[in-house]
Tab-separated table of C-alpha atoms and ligand atoms in Angstrom:
chain	number	residue	atom	x	y	z
A	1	UNK	CA	70.927	94.173	123.946
A	2	UNK	CA	71.485	95.491	120.430
A	3	UNK	CA	72.526	99.068	121.117
A	4	UNK	CA	74.373	100.635	124.043
A	5	UNK	CA	74.008	104.366	124.611
A	6	UNK	CA	75.856	106.809	126.827
A	7	UNK	CA	74.230	110.212	127.321
A	8	UNK	CA	76.077	113.164	128.803
A	9	UNK	CA	73.032	114.395	130.730
A	10	UNK	CA	69.782	113.080	132.164
A	11	UNK	CA	67.130	114.760	130.020
A	12	UNK	CA	69.241	114.120	126.908
A	13	UNK	CA	69.191	110.445	127.799
A	14	UNK	CA	65.400	110.451	127.992
A	15	UNK	CA	65.149	112.324	124.701
A	16	UNK	CA	67.307	109.665	123.004
A	17	UNK	CA	65.440	106.787	124.661
A	18	UNK	CA	62.153	108.317	123.531
A	19	UNK	CA	63.326	108.420	119.886
A	20	UNK	CA	64.496	104.799	120.007
A	21	UNK	CA	61.163	103.663	121.476
A	22	UNK	CA	59.194	105.593	118.849
A	23	UNK	CA	61.170	103.793	116.147
A	24	UNK	CA	60.448	100.365	117.674
A	25	UNK	CA	63.075	99.523	120.298
A	26	UNK	CA	62.356	98.453	123.873
A	27	UNK	CA	64.533	100.711	125.996
A	28	UNK	CA	65.679	101.049	129.601
A	29	UNK	CA	67.394	104.193	130.840
A	30	UNK	CA	69.752	103.797	133.781
A	31	UNK	CA	70.723	106.556	136.182
A	32	UNK	CA	74.516	106.418	136.224
A	33	UNK	CA	76.665	103.432	135.302
A	34	UNK	CA	74.639	100.259	135.890
A	35	UNK	CA	75.751	97.294	137.913
A	36	UNK	CA	74.333	93.804	137.860
A	37	UNK	CA	72.534	92.006	135.054
A	38	UNK	CA	71.220	93.734	131.931
A	39	UNK	CA	67.470	94.178	131.482
A	40	UNK	CA	65.833	92.256	128.630
A	41	UNK	CA	65.516	95.143	126.144
A	42	UNK	CA	66.879	96.219	122.746
A	43	UNK	CA	68.797	99.247	124.008
A	44	UNK	CA	70.091	100.603	127.313
A	45	UNK	CA	70.719	104.324	127.673
A	46	UNK	CA	73.120	105.150	130.485
A	47	UNK	CA	72.425	108.671	131.756
A	48	UNK	CA	75.554	110.394	133.049
A	49	UNK	CA	76.085	113.958	134.267
A	50	UNK	CA	79.277	114.388	132.289
A	51	UNK	CA	78.605	117.316	129.966
A	52	UNK	CA	80.466	119.853	132.070
A	53	UNK	CA	82.293	117.519	134.455
A	54	UNK	CA	86.118	117.611	134.549
A	55	UNK	CA	87.457	115.854	131.414
A	56	UNK	CA	89.090	112.950	133.285
A	57	UNK	CA	85.872	112.252	135.205
A	58	UNK	CA	83.713	112.358	132.053
A	59	UNK	CA	86.103	109.985	130.278
A	60	UNK	CA	86.318	107.550	133.212
A	61	UNK	CA	82.519	107.365	133.660
A	62	UNK	CA	81.891	107.001	129.933
A	63	UNK	CA	84.424	104.176	129.698
A	64	UNK	CA	82.868	102.409	132.684
A	65	UNK	CA	79.465	102.677	130.999
A	66	UNK	CA	80.880	101.440	127.663
A	67	UNK	CA	82.490	98.421	129.329
A	68	UNK	CA	79.244	97.424	131.039
A	69	UNK	CA	77.266	97.888	127.812
A	70	UNK	CA	79.773	95.870	125.776
A	71	UNK	CA	79.852	93.114	128.386
A	72	UNK	CA	76.092	92.811	128.022
A	73	UNK	CA	76.098	92.502	124.260
A	74	UNK	CA	75.956	96.019	122.813
A	75	UNK	CA	77.445	95.891	119.310
A	76	UNK	CA	77.505	99.633	118.805
A	77	UNK	CA	78.027	102.470	121.307
A	78	UNK	CA	75.970	105.634	120.704
A	79	UNK	CA	77.512	108.595	122.521
A	80	UNK	CA	74.633	111.067	122.911
A	81	UNK	CA	75.651	114.722	123.045
A	82	UNK	CA	73.601	117.903	123.117
A	83	UNK	CA	71.904	118.962	119.879
A	84	UNK	CA	73.658	122.314	120.266
A	85	UNK	CA	76.997	120.502	120.662
A	86	UNK	CA	77.495	121.976	124.157
A	87	UNK	CA	81.174	121.710	124.986
A	88	UNK	CA	84.178	123.792	125.975
A	89	UNK	CA	87.584	124.078	124.319
A	90	UNK	CA	88.660	121.115	126.472
A	91	UNK	CA	85.645	118.930	125.773
A	92	UNK	CA	83.967	116.860	126.774
A	93	UNK	CA	82.727	115.645	123.394
A	94	UNK	CA	86.172	115.150	121.822
A	95	UNK	CA	87.957	113.438	124.738
A	96	UNK	CA	85.047	111.095	125.443
A	97	UNK	CA	84.633	110.201	121.741
A	98	UNK	CA	88.347	109.510	121.440
A	99	UNK	CA	88.435	107.390	124.600
A	100	UNK	CA	85.432	105.347	123.436
A	101	UNK	CA	87.017	104.790	120.024
A	102	UNK	CA	90.285	103.660	121.645
A	103	UNK	CA	88.409	101.360	124.022
A	104	UNK	CA	86.379	99.730	121.258
A	105	UNK	CA	89.127	99.711	118.650
A	106	UNK	CA	86.944	101.845	116.364
A	107	UNK	CA	88.720	103.032	113.240
A	108	UNK	CA	86.117	105.660	112.328
A	109	UNK	CA	83.203	107.517	113.933
A	110	UNK	CA	80.605	109.869	112.520
A	111	UNK	CA	79.497	112.884	114.535
A	112	UNK	CA	76.180	114.664	114.011
A	113	UNK	CA	74.009	116.633	116.436
A	114	UNK	CA	71.360	117.134	113.701
A	115	UNK	CA	67.696	116.663	114.655
A	116	UNK	CA	65.565	118.410	112.008
A	117	UNK	CA	62.321	117.697	113.917
A	118	UNK	CA	63.748	119.934	116.663
A	119	UNK	CA	65.123	122.490	114.187
A	120	UNK	CA	68.742	121.393	114.508
A	121	UNK	CA	70.362	120.914	111.101
A	122	UNK	CA	73.960	120.559	109.949
A	123	UNK	CA	75.032	121.830	106.520
A	124	UNK	CA	78.646	122.042	105.286
A	125	UNK	CA	79.621	121.189	108.830
A	126	UNK	CA	77.796	124.216	110.240
A	127	UNK	CA	75.140	123.740	112.904
A	128	UNK	CA	71.922	125.710	112.549
A	129	UNK	CA	69.477	126.282	115.404
A	130	UNK	CA	66.224	127.066	113.629
A	131	UNK	CA	67.105	129.579	110.940
A	132	UNK	CA	70.319	130.899	112.479
A	133	UNK	CA	73.841	129.611	112.911
A	134	UNK	CA	74.630	128.159	116.341
A	135	UNK	CA	76.977	131.090	116.932
A	136	UNK	CA	74.103	133.554	116.355
A	137	UNK	CA	71.707	131.646	118.620
A	138	UNK	CA	71.221	132.286	122.362
A	139	UNK	CA	73.736	129.436	122.894
A	140	UNK	CA	76.524	131.962	122.368
A	141	UNK	CA	75.690	133.325	125.832
A	142	UNK	CA	75.421	129.974	127.631
A	143	UNK	CA	76.985	130.364	131.096
A	144	UNK	CA	78.951	127.075	131.028
A	145	UNK	CA	79.370	126.149	127.370
A	146	UNK	CA	79.132	129.302	125.207
A	147	UNK	CA	79.045	128.204	121.562
A	148	UNK	CA	80.607	130.995	119.509
A	149	UNK	CA	81.558	128.986	116.401
A	150	UNK	CA	78.995	127.106	114.277
A	151	UNK	CA	81.652	125.224	112.288
A	152	UNK	CA	81.663	121.884	114.093
A	153	UNK	CA	84.839	120.632	112.417
A	154	UNK	CA	86.594	123.680	113.855
A	155	UNK	CA	84.908	123.191	117.257
A	156	UNK	CA	85.746	119.502	117.560
A	157	UNK	CA	89.319	119.390	116.230
A	158	UNK	CA	90.981	121.221	119.174
A	159	UNK	CA	89.190	118.883	121.608
A	160	UNK	CA	90.949	115.858	120.079
A	161	UNK	CA	94.306	114.585	121.265
A	162	UNK	CA	95.550	112.698	118.228
A	163	UNK	CA	92.724	112.189	115.760
A	164	UNK	CA	91.769	114.336	112.776
A	165	UNK	CA	88.184	115.302	112.047
A	166	UNK	CA	86.844	115.686	108.500
A	167	UNK	CA	83.453	116.373	106.905
A	168	UNK	CA	80.854	114.175	105.230
A	169	UNK	CA	79.068	116.950	103.448
A	170	UNK	CA	75.562	117.049	102.111
A	171	UNK	CA	76.577	116.223	98.542
A	172	UNK	CA	77.490	112.726	99.745
A	173	UNK	CA	74.558	112.336	102.163
A	174	UNK	CA	72.053	113.362	99.456
A	175	UNK	CA	73.374	110.597	97.183
A	176	UNK	CA	72.642	107.934	99.786
A	177	UNK	CA	74.246	105.218	101.851
A	178	UNK	CA	76.798	104.015	99.270
A	179	UNK	CA	78.071	107.553	98.669
A	180	UNK	CA	78.493	108.108	102.408
A	181	UNK	CA	80.394	104.836	102.759
A	182	UNK	CA	82.630	105.913	99.857
A	183	UNK	CA	83.213	109.263	101.520
A	184	UNK	CA	84.140	107.535	104.807
A	185	UNK	CA	86.621	105.289	102.975
A	186	UNK	CA	88.148	108.314	101.224
A	187	UNK	CA	88.457	110.233	104.512
A	188	UNK	CA	90.146	107.255	106.140
A	189	UNK	CA	92.697	107.060	103.333
A	190	UNK	CA	93.478	110.714	104.004
A	191	UNK	CA	94.063	109.983	107.689
A	192	UNK	CA	90.781	111.241	109.153
A	193	UNK	CA	89.194	109.034	111.819
A	194	UNK	CA	86.158	111.135	112.702
A	195	UNK	CA	83.832	113.223	110.562
A	196	UNK	CA	81.087	115.716	111.160
A	197	UNK	CA	78.137	114.538	109.030
A	198	UNK	CA	75.650	116.921	107.420
A	199	UNK	CA	71.926	116.217	107.826
A	200	UNK	CA	69.025	118.523	107.036
A	201	UNK	CA	66.166	116.005	106.992
A	202	UNK	CA	65.012	112.789	108.659
A	203	UNK	CA	65.927	110.958	105.432
A	204	UNK	CA	69.498	112.231	105.759
A	205	UNK	CA	69.630	110.838	109.311
A	206	UNK	CA	68.343	107.453	108.097
A	207	UNK	CA	71.022	107.389	105.372
A	208	UNK	CA	73.690	108.170	107.976
A	209	UNK	CA	72.377	105.500	110.362
A	210	UNK	CA	72.552	102.887	107.583
A	211	UNK	CA	75.997	103.996	106.432
A	212	UNK	CA	77.337	103.810	109.996
A	213	UNK	CA	75.743	100.467	110.871
A	214	UNK	CA	79.192	98.812	111.041
A	215	UNK	CA	80.861	101.569	113.044
A	216	UNK	CA	81.470	100.670	116.668
A	217	UNK	CA	81.026	104.247	117.877
A	218	UNK	CA	78.669	106.986	116.709
A	219	UNK	CA	78.485	110.443	118.272
A	220	UNK	CA	75.164	112.205	117.845
A	221	UNK	CA	72.282	114.186	119.265
A	222	UNK	CA	69.083	112.217	119.689
A	223	UNK	CA	68.212	112.568	115.970
A	224	UNK	CA	70.350	109.780	114.502
A	225	UNK	CA	68.430	107.334	116.718
A	226	UNK	CA	65.389	107.470	114.439
A	227	UNK	CA	67.278	105.398	111.860
A	228	UNK	CA	68.802	102.741	114.107
A	229	UNK	CA	65.963	100.362	115.106
A	230	UNK	CA	65.257	99.649	111.411
A	231	UNK	CA	68.832	98.343	111.057
A	232	UNK	CA	67.843	95.596	113.500
A	233	UNK	CA	64.633	94.765	111.654
A	234	UNK	CA	62.473	96.675	114.135
A	235	UNK	CA	59.513	98.849	113.181
A	236	UNK	CA	57.442	101.309	115.251
A	237	UNK	CA	55.011	99.434	117.491
A	238	UNK	CA	52.858	100.088	120.523
A	239	UNK	CA	54.497	97.030	122.063
A	240	UNK	CA	57.903	98.723	122.211
A	241	UNK	CA	56.379	101.451	124.372
A	242	UNK	CA	54.242	99.130	126.511
A	243	UNK	CA	54.501	99.697	130.274
A	244	UNK	CA	52.886	97.786	133.147
A	245	UNK	CA	49.301	98.890	133.854
A	246	UNK	CA	49.024	102.085	135.883
A	247	UNK	CA	47.755	101.731	139.442
A	248	UNK	CA	47.670	103.922	142.550
A	249	UNK	CA	46.984	107.612	142.994
A	250	UNK	CA	48.284	110.626	141.064
A	251	UNK	CA	50.420	113.663	141.817
A	252	UNK	CA	52.445	116.409	140.159
A	253	UNK	CA	55.616	117.952	141.601
A	254	UNK	CA	56.798	121.130	139.924
A	255	UNK	CA	60.106	122.864	140.582
A	256	UNK	CA	60.687	124.336	137.131
A	257	UNK	CA	60.203	128.096	136.741
A	258	UNK	CA	60.273	128.150	132.935
A	259	UNK	CA	57.615	129.978	130.976
A	260	UNK	CA	56.050	126.690	129.821
A	261	UNK	CA	55.875	125.285	133.345
A	262	UNK	CA	54.363	128.491	134.728
A	263	UNK	CA	51.635	128.123	132.107
A	264	UNK	CA	51.103	124.453	132.987
A	265	UNK	CA	50.788	125.215	136.708
A	266	UNK	CA	48.280	128.015	136.021
A	267	UNK	CA	46.302	125.708	133.714
A	268	UNK	CA	46.264	122.918	136.302
A	269	UNK	CA	45.079	125.231	139.100
A	270	UNK	CA	42.303	126.577	136.881
A	271	UNK	CA	41.204	123.035	135.935
A	272	UNK	CA	41.740	121.046	139.127
A	273	UNK	CA	42.328	123.515	141.927
A	274	UNK	CA	44.151	121.065	144.224
A	275	UNK	CA	47.545	122.745	144.581
A	276	UNK	CA	49.984	123.494	147.410
A	277	UNK	CA	52.634	126.198	146.944
A	278	UNK	CA	56.123	125.951	148.412
A	279	UNK	CA	57.545	129.383	149.294
A	280	UNK	CA	61.366	129.307	149.437
A	281	UNK	CA	61.470	132.242	151.869
A	282	UNK	CA	59.360	130.311	154.386
A	283	UNK	CA	61.672	127.313	153.866
A	284	UNK	CA	64.655	129.538	154.632
A	285	UNK	CA	62.933	130.597	157.885
A	286	UNK	CA	63.019	126.929	158.858
A	287	UNK	CA	59.357	126.024	158.269
A	288	UNK	CA	58.825	122.337	157.456
A	289	UNK	CA	56.816	122.847	154.286
A	290	UNK	CA	57.430	119.283	153.097
A	291	UNK	CA	55.515	117.992	156.133
A	292	UNK	CA	52.802	120.618	155.632
A	293	UNK	CA	52.489	119.739	151.944
A	294	UNK	CA	52.109	116.041	152.776
A	295	UNK	CA	49.528	116.743	155.508
A	296	UNK	CA	47.609	118.761	152.930
A	297	UNK	CA	48.013	116.240	150.091
A	298	UNK	CA	47.392	112.834	151.679
A	299	UNK	CA	43.630	113.181	152.305
A	300	UNK	CA	43.220	114.519	148.764
A	301	UNK	CA	44.936	111.638	146.926
A	302	UNK	CA	42.764	109.838	144.411
A	303	UNK	CA	42.068	109.626	140.703
A	304	UNK	CA	42.390	113.397	140.400
A	305	UNK	CA	46.004	114.526	140.719
A	306	UNK	CA	47.272	116.911	143.388
A	307	UNK	CA	49.981	119.458	142.642
A	308	UNK	CA	52.823	120.573	144.918
A	309	UNK	CA	54.821	123.376	143.315
A	310	UNK	CA	57.549	125.936	143.861
A	311	UNK	CA	57.115	127.246	140.313
A	312	UNK	CA	57.056	131.034	140.245
A	313	UNK	CA	57.254	133.901	137.755
A	314	UNK	CA	60.712	135.319	136.930
A	315	UNK	CA	60.323	138.424	139.142
A	316	UNK	CA	59.442	136.324	142.208
A	317	UNK	CA	62.311	133.915	141.517
A	318	UNK	CA	64.737	136.830	141.205
A	319	UNK	CA	63.562	138.299	144.504
A	320	UNK	CA	64.073	134.939	146.236
A	321	UNK	CA	67.491	134.486	144.647
A	322	UNK	CA	68.588	137.967	145.737
A	323	UNK	CA	67.708	137.128	149.305
A	324	UNK	CA	68.936	133.515	149.493
A	325	UNK	CA	71.400	133.164	146.617
A	326	UNK	CA	70.384	131.270	143.471
A	327	UNK	CA	72.181	128.049	144.303
A	328	UNK	CA	71.030	127.912	147.889
A	329	UNK	CA	67.414	128.655	146.962
A	330	UNK	CA	67.539	125.972	144.249
A	331	UNK	CA	69.012	123.339	146.533
A	332	UNK	CA	66.533	124.119	149.320
A	333	UNK	CA	63.556	123.833	147.000
A	334	UNK	CA	64.887	120.677	145.311
A	335	UNK	CA	65.407	118.986	148.683
A	336	UNK	CA	61.915	119.890	149.826
A	337	UNK	CA	60.210	118.726	146.641
A	338	UNK	CA	62.191	115.464	146.686
A	339	UNK	CA	61.028	114.847	150.274
A	340	UNK	CA	57.441	115.495	149.199
A	341	UNK	CA	57.828	113.095	146.254
A	342	UNK	CA	59.106	110.351	148.572
A	343	UNK	CA	56.289	110.948	151.057
A	344	UNK	CA	53.676	110.833	148.306
A	345	UNK	CA	55.014	107.584	146.864
A	346	UNK	CA	55.091	106.052	150.344
A	347	UNK	CA	51.441	107.109	150.703
A	348	UNK	CA	50.434	105.247	147.549
A	349	UNK	CA	51.044	107.658	144.676
A	350	UNK	CA	52.104	105.497	141.751
A	351	UNK	CA	51.687	107.962	138.913
A	352	UNK	CA	53.941	110.962	139.287
A	353	UNK	CA	54.692	113.872	136.960
A	354	UNK	CA	57.788	115.941	137.824
A	355	UNK	CA	58.538	119.264	136.131
A	356	UNK	CA	62.116	120.543	136.012
A	357	UNK	CA	65.386	118.893	134.987
A	358	UNK	CA	67.201	119.400	138.288
A	359	UNK	CA	63.989	118.793	140.210
A	360	UNK	CA	63.543	115.480	138.377
A	361	UNK	CA	67.108	114.488	139.235
A	362	UNK	CA	66.496	115.222	142.918
A	363	UNK	CA	63.192	113.284	142.971
A	364	UNK	CA	64.605	110.268	141.113
A	365	UNK	CA	67.499	110.147	143.571
A	366	UNK	CA	65.225	110.475	146.615
A	367	UNK	CA	63.040	107.646	145.298
A	368	UNK	CA	66.125	105.429	144.924
A	369	UNK	CA	65.444	104.885	141.215
A	370	UNK	CA	68.289	103.430	139.139
A	371	UNK	CA	66.411	102.145	136.066
A	372	UNK	CA	63.490	103.420	134.035
A	373	UNK	CA	61.650	101.549	131.281
A	374	UNK	CA	60.673	104.059	128.597
A	375	UNK	CA	57.042	104.137	127.482
A	376	UNK	CA	54.800	106.173	125.181
A	377	UNK	CA	55.474	109.808	124.371
A	378	UNK	CA	53.264	112.424	126.060
A	379	UNK	CA	54.695	115.442	124.246
A	380	UNK	CA	57.848	115.690	122.087
A	381	UNK	CA	60.838	114.594	124.168
A	382	UNK	CA	58.779	113.544	127.219
A	383	UNK	CA	57.692	109.909	127.544
A	384	UNK	CA	55.990	108.106	130.399
A	385	UNK	CA	58.478	105.857	132.169
A	386	UNK	CA	58.135	103.057	134.688
A	387	UNK	CA	60.463	102.328	137.579
A	388	UNK	CA	59.985	98.744	138.738
A	389	UNK	CA	61.605	99.829	141.999
A	390	UNK	CA	59.725	101.401	143.777
A	391	UNK	CA	56.871	100.573	141.369
A	392	UNK	CA	55.907	103.978	139.995
A	393	UNK	CA	55.049	105.537	136.633
A	394	UNK	CA	56.983	108.746	136.093
A	395	UNK	CA	56.918	111.576	133.583
A	396	UNK	CA	60.027	113.725	133.937
A	397	UNK	CA	59.566	116.984	132.080
A	398	UNK	CA	62.429	119.392	131.635
A	399	UNK	CA	61.829	123.147	131.602
A	400	UNK	CA	60.195	124.320	128.447
A	401	UNK	CA	58.751	121.012	127.255
A	402	UNK	CA	55.073	120.166	127.019
A	403	UNK	CA	51.824	121.893	126.064
A	404	UNK	CA	49.763	124.003	128.534
A	405	UNK	CA	47.555	121.051	129.585
A	406	UNK	CA	50.523	118.695	130.120
A	407	UNK	CA	49.813	118.042	133.829
A	408	UNK	CA	46.290	116.818	133.208
A	409	UNK	CA	46.639	115.275	129.756
A	410	UNK	CA	49.631	113.161	130.788
A	411	UNK	CA	47.515	111.030	133.148
A	412	UNK	CA	44.878	110.409	130.491
A	413	UNK	CA	47.551	108.673	128.362
A	414	UNK	CA	48.448	106.020	130.944
B	1	ADP	P1	64.129	123.617	134.425
B	1	ADP	O1	64.092	122.285	133.760
B	1	ADP	O2	62.965	124.495	134.073
B	1	ADP	O3	65.472	124.306	134.294
B	1	ADP	P2	64.990	122.788	137.047
B	1	ADP	O4	64.299	121.952	138.041
B	1	ADP	O5	66.157	122.182	136.309
B	1	ADP	O6	63.915	123.327	136.005
B	1	ADP	O7	65.563	124.107	137.703
B	1	ADP	C1	64.749	124.989	138.429
B	1	ADP	C2	65.530	125.402	139.670
B	1	ADP	O8	64.831	126.486	140.279
B	1	ADP	C3	65.601	124.296	140.710
B	1	ADP	O9	66.865	124.302	141.325
B	1	ADP	C4	64.505	124.695	141.712
B	1	ADP	O10	64.750	124.182	142.994
B	1	ADP	C5	64.607	126.185	141.657
B	1	ADP	N1	63.367	126.862	142.076
B	1	ADP	C6	62.116	126.384	141.965
B	1	ADP	N2	61.224	127.276	142.422
B	1	ADP	C7	61.925	128.334	142.830
B	1	ADP	C8	61.544	129.592	143.389
B	1	ADP	N3	60.248	129.905	143.633
B	1	ADP	N4	62.527	130.470	143.697
B	1	ADP	C9	63.802	130.169	143.454
B	1	ADP	N5	64.234	129.008	142.927
B	1	ADP	C10	63.294	128.091	142.613
């Protein structure tokens, strides 16, 4: 293993893994801290659920992941955070970064959530989402991690216990690797041990990746990953994304209610027709819709995918949530869809698309999956994956990702 990665949430982990694969690395994503031997790949991405966990828990899990990754040969630890730098005044970006640096004896770390391809840029230490500052973006209203300051130096400093955070600004990055290294050396002389790094283009990210090749810890969104495989002599190749041949029958499970997913469900029904709807109100009445969905689906399994969905338009979701409570409705639907996913896989489905971040988490858990090999990209941020246990190809699509024909086009790419 050349690179060890720790991601603070599941879909972020996949996003990072996808970028590494596209740039030529063979990558496995693990669900939680792995145990046992390391897979034979270039990078392992450990997916945690630590973004909004209590600080001590996030630190402990991240350290456990770092120790496993180091034990299995990782020279550098890439701490993957959200591209909108989602964190609270307490963390968890600062405390986890600091703990990883202490653990690895790192004397300096760069920090950059920039990912220009996804419209996240950092200039003079300020994070832009598209054309607006982070603090003017919808992220300022986020229910768990409202981001009301776009100045990342100012955001990160109070999260740190003893370290000081500086800035590698664009004047240095634009002059290239040597200038960034000089800037790091100068910051270190002044007593800074972390720095927010500006990046407004893919070239800037490649410069930063080269300049931080010797650093034991980097803290970044998924963007910096585009420059790392080249440091190990790797180039983009179909081989990096190669998965075992696809076998078995096909299904789609959809529990996301985002605008994109609603469009994908409507498109699928218009194209294929084979769809079974899960109504949360009937679930709450005690009806066993998972069993009904499986009875409906099993005779229909074949080369053409079947769809089981709870996806609904915002007004319908609101009505359900008013009656059942948002959390209860969500948990009920997730449980049901995960049961359906298990039943389908037991019945021979080996190519499965799941829509929804939480829904994906529930299905992956129900299927007992702990490791995923990352394959070719279907749409930005969403690759095909393969779980050797239980032997299934999976595409896990979070909310608003994917074009309207995602559910049908995905299978054509396997
Ligand atoms: P996304 O990635 O779009 O946020 P998630 O799966 O993370 O999708 O979240 C969607 C949540 O909505 C899940 O908890 C799911 O169980 C729930 N849900 C799905 N369908 C409905 C529905 N018809 N009514 C209420 N809640 C629903």
